[in-house]
PDB file of C-alpha atoms in Angstrom:
ATOM      1  CA  MET M   8     -33.390 -35.368  16.552  1.00 84.00           C
ATOM      2  CA  ASN M   9     -33.769 -32.968  19.453  1.00 95.00           C
ATOM      3  CA  SER M  10     -35.609 -29.662  19.346  1.00 96.00           C
ATOM      4  CA  ILE M  11     -33.768 -26.334  19.402  1.00 97.00           C
ATOM      5  CA  TRP M  12     -34.818 -25.811  23.011  1.00 97.00           C
ATOM      6  CA  GLU M  13     -33.595 -29.271  24.003  1.00 98.00           C
ATOM      7  CA  LEU M  14     -30.250 -28.550  22.348  1.00 98.00           C
ATOM      8  CA  VAL M  15     -29.938 -25.239  24.201  1.00 98.00           C
ATOM      9  CA  CYS M  16     -30.699 -27.027  27.494  1.00 98.00           C
ATOM     10  CA  HIS M  17     -27.978 -29.569  26.690  1.00 98.00           C
ATOM     11  CA  LEU M  18     -25.424 -26.857  25.849  1.00 98.00           C
ATOM     12  CA  LEU M  19     -26.390 -24.928  28.971  1.00 98.00           C
ATOM     13  CA  PHE M  20     -25.905 -28.008  31.153  1.00 98.00           C
ATOM     14  CA  TYR M  21     -22.296 -28.544  30.072  1.00 97.00           C
ATOM     15  CA  GLU M  22     -21.341 -24.859  30.028  1.00 97.00           C
ATOM     16  CA  LYS M  23     -22.869 -24.221  33.443  1.00 97.00           C
ATOM     17  CA  ARG M  24     -21.229 -27.318  34.897  1.00 96.00           C
ATOM     18  CA  LEU M  25     -17.818 -26.161  33.676  1.00 95.00           C
ATOM     19  CA  LEU M  26     -18.403 -22.631  34.995  1.00 96.00           C
ATOM     20  CA  MET M  27     -19.472 -23.887  38.425  1.00 95.00           C
ATOM     21  CA  ARG M  28     -16.505 -26.246  38.628  1.00 93.00           C
ATOM     22  CA  PHE M  29     -14.111 -23.486  37.555  1.00 93.00           C
ATOM     23  CA  LEU M  30     -15.530 -21.194  40.245  1.00 93.00           C
ATOM     24  CA  GLY M  31     -15.248 -23.984  42.828  1.00 92.00           C
ATOM     25  CA  GLU M  32     -19.025 -24.069  43.270  1.00 93.00           C
ATOM     26  CA  THR M  33     -19.450 -27.777  42.637  1.00 91.00           C
ATOM     27  CA  ALA M  34     -22.408 -27.937  45.034  1.00 93.00           C
ATOM     28  CA  ASN M  35     -24.301 -25.629  42.631  1.00 90.00           C
ATOM     29  CA  GLU M  36     -23.418 -27.424  39.418  1.00 94.00           C
ATOM     30  CA  PRO M  37     -26.241 -28.986  37.404  1.00 96.00           C
ATOM     31  CA  LYS M  38     -26.751 -32.718  37.837  1.00 95.00           C
ATOM     32  CA  ALA M  39     -27.966 -35.304  35.347  1.00 96.00           C
ATOM     33  CA  GLU M  40     -28.475 -39.066  35.488  1.00 96.00           C
ATOM     34  CA  ASP M  41     -26.946 -39.443  32.017  1.00 97.00           C
ATOM     35  CA  ASN M  42     -26.261 -37.472  28.841  1.00 96.00           C
ATOM     36  CA  ASN M  43     -29.798 -37.961  27.523  1.00 96.00           C
ATOM     37  CA  SER M  44     -31.294 -36.256  30.556  1.00 96.00           C
ATOM     38  CA  THR M  45     -29.284 -33.080  29.794  1.00 98.00           C
ATOM     39  CA  PHE M  46     -31.710 -32.461  26.906  1.00 97.00           C
ATOM     40  CA  ARG M  47     -34.685 -32.397  29.301  1.00 96.00           C
ATOM     41  CA  LEU M  48     -36.930 -29.346  29.064  1.00 96.00           C
ATOM     42  CA  PRO M  49     -38.480 -27.384  31.883  1.00 95.00           C
ATOM     43  CA  THR M  50     -42.248 -26.857  31.678  1.00 96.00           C
ATOM     44  CA  GLU M  51     -42.845 -25.624  28.141  1.00 96.00           C
ATOM     45  CA  THR M  52     -43.871 -21.983  28.425  1.00 97.00           C
ATOM     46  CA  VAL M  53     -42.734 -18.903  26.555  1.00 97.00           C
ATOM     47  CA  GLU M  54     -41.349 -17.500  29.824  1.00 97.00           C
ATOM     48  CA  ASN M  55     -39.283 -20.640  30.467  1.00 98.00           C
ATOM     49  CA  TRP M  56     -37.906 -20.526  26.918  1.00 97.00           C
ATOM     50  CA  LYS M  57     -36.845 -16.903  27.474  1.00 97.00           C
ATOM     51  CA  GLU M  58     -35.254 -17.814  30.808  1.00 98.00           C
ATOM     52  CA  THR M  59     -33.372 -20.740  29.258  1.00 98.00           C
ATOM     53  CA  LYS M  60     -31.963 -18.478  26.542  1.00 97.00           C
ATOM     54  CA  GLN M  61     -31.044 -15.749  29.027  1.00 98.00           C
ATOM     55  CA  GLU M  62     -29.270 -18.206  31.301  1.00 98.00           C
ATOM     56  CA  TYR M  63     -27.402 -19.755  28.363  1.00 97.00           C
ATOM     57  CA  PHE M  64     -26.195 -16.348  27.151  1.00 97.00           C
ATOM     58  CA  TYR M  65     -25.228 -15.345  30.704  1.00 98.00           C
ATOM     59  CA  VAL M  66     -23.198 -18.524  31.345  1.00 97.00           C
ATOM     60  CA  HIS M  67     -21.578 -18.292  27.909  1.00 95.00           C
ATOM     61  CA  ARG M  68     -20.533 -14.663  28.595  1.00 97.00           C
ATOM     62  CA  GLU M  69     -19.159 -15.617  32.017  1.00 97.00           C
ATOM     63  CA  LEU M  70     -16.954 -18.279  30.422  1.00 96.00           C
ATOM     64  CA  GLU M  71     -15.878 -15.717  27.831  1.00 95.00           C
ATOM     65  CA  LYS M  72     -14.849 -13.303  30.632  1.00 96.00           C
ATOM     66  CA  ILE M  73     -12.827 -16.024  32.340  1.00 94.00           C
ATOM     67  CA  LEU M  74     -11.004 -16.795  29.108  1.00 93.00           C
ATOM     68  CA  ALA M  75     -10.392 -13.121  28.332  1.00 95.00           C
ATOM     69  CA  LYS M  76      -8.723 -12.388  31.667  1.00 94.00           C
ATOM     70  CA  SER M  77      -6.816 -15.675  31.960  1.00 93.00           C
ATOM     71  CA  GLU M  78      -3.043 -15.605  31.930  1.00 94.00           C
ATOM     72  CA  HIS M  79      -1.094 -18.451  30.338  1.00 92.00           C
ATOM     73  CA  GLU M  80      -0.682 -20.286  33.657  1.00 92.00           C
ATOM     74  CA  ASP M  81      -4.412 -19.901  34.400  1.00 90.00           C
ATOM     75  CA  LEU M  82      -5.254 -21.828  31.247  1.00 93.00           C
ATOM     76  CA  TYR M  83      -3.383 -24.875  32.528  1.00 94.00           C
ATOM     77  CA  ARG M  84      -4.868 -24.765  36.019  1.00 89.00           C
ATOM     78  CA  GLN M  85      -6.678 -27.950  36.946  1.00 90.00           C
ATOM     79  CA  ILE M  86     -10.446 -27.591  37.338  1.00 90.00           C
ATOM     80  CA  PRO M  87     -12.082 -29.744  40.037  1.00 84.00           C
ATOM     81  CA  ARG M  88     -13.295 -33.028  38.475  1.00 84.00           C
ATOM     82  CA  GLU M  89     -11.981 -31.898  35.062  1.00 86.00           C
ATOM     83  CA  ARG M  90      -8.811 -31.400  33.097  1.00 91.00           C
ATOM     84  CA  SER M  91      -7.152 -28.025  32.624  1.00 93.00           C
ATOM     85  CA  LEU M  92      -9.207 -24.968  31.657  1.00 93.00           C
ATOM     86  CA  VAL M  93      -7.716 -24.852  28.152  1.00 93.00           C
ATOM     87  CA  LEU M  94      -8.551 -28.505  27.439  1.00 94.00           C
ATOM     88  CA  GLU M  95     -12.082 -28.140  28.803  1.00 94.00           C
ATOM     89  CA  LEU M  96     -12.719 -24.961  26.795  1.00 94.00           C
ATOM     90  CA  LYS M  97     -11.416 -26.612  23.613  1.00 95.00           C
ATOM     91  CA  SER M  98     -13.681 -29.584  24.177  1.00 95.00           C
ATOM     92  CA  LEU M  99     -16.630 -27.327  24.974  1.00 96.00           C
ATOM     93  CA  ALA M 100     -16.027 -25.227  21.828  1.00 96.00           C
ATOM     94  CA  MET M 101     -16.112 -28.327  19.598  1.00 97.00           C
ATOM     95  CA  HIS M 102     -19.195 -29.625  21.412  1.00 97.00           C
ATOM     96  CA  ASP M 103     -20.951 -26.259  21.059  1.00 97.00           C
ATOM     97  CA  ALA M 104     -20.045 -25.959  17.375  1.00 97.00           C
ATOM     98  CA  TYR M 105     -21.558 -29.369  16.652  1.00 97.00           C
ATOM     99  CA  HIS M 106     -24.843 -28.639  18.397  1.00 97.00           C
ATOM    100  CA  ILE M 107     -25.078 -25.038  17.179  1.00 96.00           C
ATOM    101  CA  GLY M 108     -24.791 -26.470  13.671  1.00 96.00           C
ATOM    102  CA  GLN M 109     -27.839 -28.597  14.481  1.00 96.00           C
ATOM    103  CA  ILE M 110     -29.672 -25.510  15.731  1.00 96.00           C
ATOM    104  CA  VAL M 111     -28.884 -23.611  12.516  1.00 94.00           C
ATOM    105  CA  PHE M 112     -30.029 -26.583  10.428  1.00 94.00           C
ATOM    106  CA  LEU M 113     -33.308 -26.883  12.353  1.00 95.00           C
ATOM    107  CA  SER M 114     -33.867 -23.131  12.130  1.00 93.00           C
ATOM    108  CA  LYS M 115     -33.388 -23.229   8.359  1.00 92.00           C
ATOM    109  CA  MET M 116     -35.741 -26.199   8.018  1.00 92.00           C
ATOM    110  CA  GLN M 117     -38.396 -24.269   9.959  1.00 91.00           C
ATOM    111  CA  GLY M 118     -37.886 -21.145   7.854  1.00 89.00           C
ATOM    112  CA  ALA M 119     -36.810 -19.258  10.982  1.00 87.00           C
ATOM    113  CA  TRP M 120     -33.259 -18.526   9.782  1.00 85.00           C
ATOM    114  CA  ALA M 121     -32.942 -15.080   8.203  1.00 83.00           C
ATOM    115  CA  GLY M 122     -31.885 -15.270   4.559  1.00 78.00           C
ATOM    116  CA  LYS M 123     -29.800 -12.143   4.981  1.00 79.00           C
ATOM    117  CA  ARG M 124     -27.761 -11.581   8.113  1.00 74.00           C
ATOM    118  CA  SER M 125     -26.487  -8.236   9.412  1.00 76.00           C
ATOM    119  CA  PHE M 126     -22.984  -9.455  10.285  1.00 66.00           C
TER     120      PHE M 126
END
């Protein structure tokens, strides 16, 4: 099983790749030799962990903005090297849900998941 940080790196890889492809910035998209290498961590420091989380939240919000302002025809626009935006976002949502479930499970096992949530 991967660590929480490794899972966040993996989620970030696929979300950032989709964002860069949607924006037509394929030269800036993250690269990986294979799926396993998308779990690779940067140097393990508290600062790098904070940066990974910040980048993940930023990319996630950018995708959210794209979805929020998309018209019906935008959703079916082809993304370079991908399918349509709507199909890629559906796939990404299922992928994220699976791995976020792993993160919740690991957090609960570590005792880091709050017993009472504010939402």
